[in-house]
Amino acid sequence: MARTSSETIKKINELYFVLGIKSQVAKRLGISPATVSKYIDPNYKPDNQLILSDIPDYNVNLNLADFDKDWCEILQISQEEIDEIEKFRKEFN
């Protein structure tokens, strides 16, 4: 039985994090789905990617009185923009 390298294990976890399908990971790496299952770390978070669950919730209810009046108009978010932000956030959760 061949030993799975630490580099392959890292690739397994990176691909599984992105794809979420063991058979697709196995196909891309040319290994068996059983090997993928054996080495998946359920708590894996990639080092070089931003994890959306780590981003704190945003607060669109800013107190505009705390800002200079010149910035007030720029900082206001329309309801349409709020809806788009919420839609975008739901796609990644």
XYZ file of N, CA, C and O in Angstrom:
372
model
N 0.852 -1.175 0.000
C 0.000 0.000 0.000
C 0.900 1.241 0.000
O 1.811 1.371 0.810
N 0.624 2.160 -0.915
C 1.409 3.386 -1.017
C 1.020 4.366 0.085
O -0.147 4.453 0.470
N 2.007 5.098 0.554
C 1.768 6.091 1.603
C 1.336 7.403 0.950
O 1.914 7.829 -0.046
N 0.339 8.049 1.506
C -0.149 9.323 0.991
C 0.689 10.448 1.576
O 0.815 10.567 2.787
N 1.264 11.268 0.677
C 2.153 12.339 1.136
C 1.355 13.457 1.804
O 0.158 13.612 1.580
N 2.050 14.240 2.606
C 1.397 15.365 3.278
C 0.923 16.399 2.248
O -0.079 17.076 2.462
N 1.645 16.508 1.134
C 1.229 17.434 0.075
C -0.098 16.981 -0.553
O -0.988 17.800 -0.795
N -0.241 15.684 -0.766
C -1.493 15.148 -1.321
C -2.638 15.336 -0.330
O -3.751 15.685 -0.724
N -2.371 15.132 0.945
C -3.407 15.314 1.966
C -3.876 16.770 1.984
O -5.071 17.046 2.076
N -2.938 17.697 1.840
C -3.309 19.113 1.793
C -4.160 19.402 0.555
O -5.171 20.098 0.629
N -3.777 18.837 -0.589
C -4.549 19.027 -1.824
C -5.958 18.440 -1.684
O -6.924 19.016 -2.174
N -6.047 17.284 -1.020
C -7.361 16.659 -0.782
C -8.253 17.629 -0.023
O -9.401 17.873 -0.413
N -7.735 18.179 1.051
C -8.537 19.082 1.874
C -8.862 20.386 1.170
O -9.972 20.903 1.293
N -7.920 20.926 0.409
C -8.180 22.155 -0.338
C -9.275 21.943 -1.381
O -10.206 22.740 -1.489
N -9.157 20.862 -2.148
C -10.164 20.583 -3.174
C -11.523 20.262 -2.565
O -12.554 20.698 -3.068
N -11.508 19.486 -1.487
C -12.786 19.156 -0.854
C -13.452 20.394 -0.277
O -14.678 20.535 -0.329
N -12.658 21.325 0.236
C -13.201 22.573 0.758
C -13.923 23.346 -0.347
O -14.980 23.911 -0.128
N -13.342 23.341 -1.543
C -13.917 24.079 -2.668
C -15.050 23.301 -3.331
O -16.126 23.838 -3.578
N -14.815 22.015 -3.620
C -15.780 21.220 -4.380
C -16.869 20.599 -3.518
O -18.022 20.519 -3.940
N -16.485 20.105 -2.348
C -17.451 19.483 -1.447
C -17.931 18.107 -1.878
O -18.879 17.576 -1.322
N -17.287 17.505 -2.893
C -17.701 16.195 -3.409
C -16.471 15.288 -3.463
O -15.523 15.547 -4.205
N -16.496 14.231 -2.687
C -15.341 13.348 -2.570
C -14.949 12.728 -3.910
O -13.761 12.647 -4.235
N -15.929 12.294 -4.694
C -15.609 11.640 -5.965
C -14.937 12.599 -6.946
O -14.058 12.201 -7.712
N -15.320 13.879 -6.903
C -14.682 14.877 -7.770
C -13.238 15.119 -7.342
O -12.352 15.276 -8.180
N -13.000 15.157 -6.042
C -11.639 15.326 -5.524
C -10.789 14.140 -5.964
O -9.663 14.306 -6.461
N -11.328 12.939 -5.800
C -10.603 11.721 -6.167
C -10.271 11.718 -7.655
O -9.140 11.398 -8.052
N -11.221 12.087 -8.472
C -11.013 12.118 -9.920
C -9.916 13.107 -10.301
O -9.048 12.803 -11.108
N -9.943 14.283 -9.714
C -8.945 15.314 -10.041
C -7.539 14.935 -9.600
O -6.572 15.310 -10.232
N -7.449 14.204 -8.493
C -6.127 13.836 -7.974
C -5.679 12.447 -8.418
O -4.540 12.057 -8.161
N -6.566 11.702 -9.054
C -6.217 10.362 -9.513
C -6.050 9.363 -8.386
O -5.194 8.476 -8.440
N -6.871 9.510 -7.353
C -6.841 8.596 -6.217
C -8.256 8.070 -5.971
O -9.209 8.524 -6.589
N -8.381 7.132 -5.056
C -9.698 6.560 -4.790
C -10.519 7.454 -3.862
O -9.963 8.172 -3.025
N -11.858 7.390 -3.996
C -12.713 8.127 -3.065
C -12.508 7.691 -1.610
O -12.653 8.491 -0.697
N -12.132 6.437 -1.409
C -11.869 5.959 -0.042
C -10.667 6.683 0.559
O -10.668 7.028 1.748
N -9.660 6.930 -0.262
C -8.485 7.667 0.215
C -8.875 9.097 0.571
O -8.443 9.643 1.586
N -9.704 9.695 -0.272
C -10.185 11.057 0.016
C -10.913 11.067 1.350
O -10.647 11.904 2.216
N -11.834 10.127 1.540
C -12.602 10.051 2.793
C -11.696 9.894 4.007
O -11.953 10.486 5.056
N -10.640 9.114 3.842
C -9.737 8.832 4.956
C -9.014 10.089 5.439
O -8.767 10.250 6.634
N -8.696 10.997 4.515
C -7.852 12.131 4.868
C -8.572 13.477 4.958
O -7.934 14.498 5.198
N -9.876 13.489 4.814
C -10.605 14.757 4.933
C -10.617 15.209 6.388
O -10.965 14.456 7.288
N -10.229 16.459 6.583
C -10.276 17.086 7.904
C -11.530 17.954 7.947
O -11.614 18.957 7.248
N -12.542 17.582 8.745
C -13.795 18.356 8.762
C -13.630 19.789 9.267
O -14.468 20.642 9.013
N -12.539 20.077 9.951
C -12.291 21.431 10.465
C -11.292 22.213 9.618
O -10.801 23.251 10.039
N -11.001 21.711 8.428
C -9.987 22.334 7.571
C -10.435 23.709 7.088
O -11.564 23.892 6.661
N -9.526 24.667 7.193
C -9.721 26.001 6.629
C -8.451 26.346 5.873
O -7.367 26.285 6.451
N -8.559 26.697 4.600
C -7.351 26.999 3.829
C -6.636 28.233 4.355
O -7.259 29.168 4.844
N -5.332 28.227 4.244
C -4.505 29.329 4.739
C -4.636 30.577 3.886
O -4.578 31.684 4.383
N -4.810 30.404 2.586
C -4.724 31.538 1.675
C -6.070 32.049 1.177
O -6.113 32.829 0.253
N -7.168 31.603 1.756
C -8.472 32.075 1.320
C -9.220 32.702 2.484
O -9.062 32.295 3.627
N -10.024 33.661 2.156
C -10.863 34.311 3.145
C -12.091 33.441 3.377
O -12.785 33.074 2.433
N -12.345 33.076 4.602
C -13.489 32.258 4.950
C -14.625 33.190 5.345
O -14.493 33.985 6.264
N -15.731 33.094 4.626
C -16.828 34.026 4.866
C -17.419 33.895 6.260
O -17.885 34.870 6.818
N -17.363 32.705 6.831
C -17.913 32.551 8.179
C -17.076 33.294 9.214
O -17.536 33.558 10.313
N -15.830 33.637 8.859
C -14.968 34.386 9.773
C -15.210 35.885 9.700
O -14.673 36.642 10.499
N -15.981 36.318 8.724
C -16.259 37.744 8.567
C -17.417 38.106 9.490
O -18.463 37.473 9.452
N -17.258 39.104 10.311
C -18.370 39.481 11.192
C -19.541 40.014 10.375
O -19.366 40.514 9.264
N -20.723 39.879 10.914
C -21.903 40.416 10.253
C -21.748 41.917 10.074
O -21.171 42.596 10.913
N -22.260 42.392 8.990
C -22.194 43.819 8.711
C -23.392 44.521 9.328
O -24.419 43.923 9.585
N -23.256 45.781 9.571
C -24.347 46.575 10.117
C -24.591 47.726 9.156
O -23.775 48.631 9.046
N -25.724 47.673 8.445
C -26.022 48.715 7.462
C -26.700 49.916 8.106
O -26.951 50.907 7.444
N -26.973 49.841 9.370
C -27.623 50.943 10.075
C -26.581 51.831 10.738
O -26.436 51.864 11.948
N -25.836 52.543 9.913
C -24.815 53.439 10.434
C -25.458 54.711 10.963
O -26.458 55.185 10.432
N -24.861 55.249 11.991
C -25.311 56.533 12.496
C -24.569 57.609 11.711
O -23.412 57.924 11.987
N -25.238 58.155 10.708
C -24.585 59.108 9.819
C -24.229 60.417 10.510
O -23.409 61.179 10.008
N -24.800 60.692 11.669
C -24.467 61.913 12.397
C -23.029 61.883 12.888
O -22.441 62.928 13.161
N -22.445 60.681 12.969
C -21.065 60.552 13.422
C -20.049 60.892 12.332
O -18.860 60.957 12.593
N -20.512 61.071 11.112
C -19.613 61.332 9.991
C -19.737 62.784 9.535
O -20.741 63.439 9.777
N -18.703 63.253 8.859
C -18.787 64.576 8.260
C -19.933 64.604 7.257
O -20.228 63.610 6.607
N -20.564 65.735 7.114
C -21.713 65.838 6.222
C -21.347 65.512 4.779
O -22.159 64.996 4.031
N -20.110 65.773 4.366
C -19.686 65.464 3.005
C -19.735 63.961 2.729
O -19.943 63.531 1.607
N -19.509 63.160 3.772
C -19.486 61.714 3.608
C -20.868 61.076 3.708
O -21.063 59.956 3.282
N -21.823 61.753 4.261
C -23.139 61.167 4.509
C -23.789 60.617 3.242
O -24.297 59.506 3.235
N -23.752 61.389 2.183
C -24.391 60.944 0.946
C -23.668 59.733 0.352
O -24.296 58.802 -0.145
N -22.365 59.724 0.440
C -21.578 58.618 -0.111
C -21.822 57.330 0.667
O -21.895 56.248 0.103
N -21.970 57.440 1.972
C -22.076 56.261 2.817
C -23.464 55.640 2.869
O -23.612 54.524 3.349
N -24.459 56.308 2.395
C -25.805 55.767 2.455
C -25.942 54.607 1.464
O -25.524 54.702 0.316
N -26.527 53.531 1.944
C -26.735 52.336 1.135
C -28.221 52.237 0.832
O -29.056 52.263 1.739
N -28.525 52.091 -0.451
C -29.929 51.987 -0.847
C -30.480 50.611 -0.476
O -29.728 49.661 -0.236
N -31.791 50.507 -0.444
C -32.424 49.220 -0.144
C -32.055 48.187 -1.204
O -31.847 47.019 -0.897
N -31.937 48.632 -2.440
C -31.539 47.725 -3.525
C -30.129 47.163 -3.269
O -29.884 45.974 -3.456
N -29.206 48.019 -2.807
C -27.859 47.569 -2.490
C -27.860 46.609 -1.295
O -27.139 45.611 -1.289
N -28.681 46.895 -0.308
C -28.800 46.011 0.854
C -29.301 44.639 0.418
O -28.777 43.606 0.835
N -30.303 44.622 -0.464
C -30.842 43.354 -0.967
C -29.790 42.570 -1.742
O -29.687 41.345 -1.609
N -28.995 43.267 -2.548
C -27.931 42.615 -3.307
C -26.857 42.048 -2.383
O -26.360 40.943 -2.603
N -26.499 42.782 -1.349
C -25.512 42.305 -0.376
C -26.036 41.045 0.312
O -25.322 40.061 0.475
N -27.286 41.075 0.716
C -27.889 39.921 1.391
C -27.948 38.714 0.453
O -27.648 37.590 0.859
N -28.305 38.933 -0.788
C -28.354 37.852 -1.784
C -26.960 37.265 -1.979
O -26.789 36.043 -1.991
N -25.956 38.124 -2.121
C -24.574 37.687 -2.294
C -24.104 36.876 -1.083
O -23.494 35.826 -1.225
N -24.416 37.354 0.110
C -23.998 36.670 1.335
C -24.650 35.287 1.449
O -24.011 34.313 1.843
N -25.932 35.169 1.076
C -26.636 33.891 1.142
C -26.043 32.873 0.184
O -26.035 31.676 0.464
N -25.542 33.337 -0.963
C -24.938 32.434 -1.937
C -23.700 31.744 -1.373
O -23.381 30.639 -1.753
N -23.004 32.402 -0.457
C -21.775 31.845 0.081
C -21.953 31.130 1.405
O -21.019 30.536 1.908
N -23.109 31.172 1.984
C -23.345 30.478 3.265
C -23.938 29.132 3.057
O -24.363 28.654 2.169
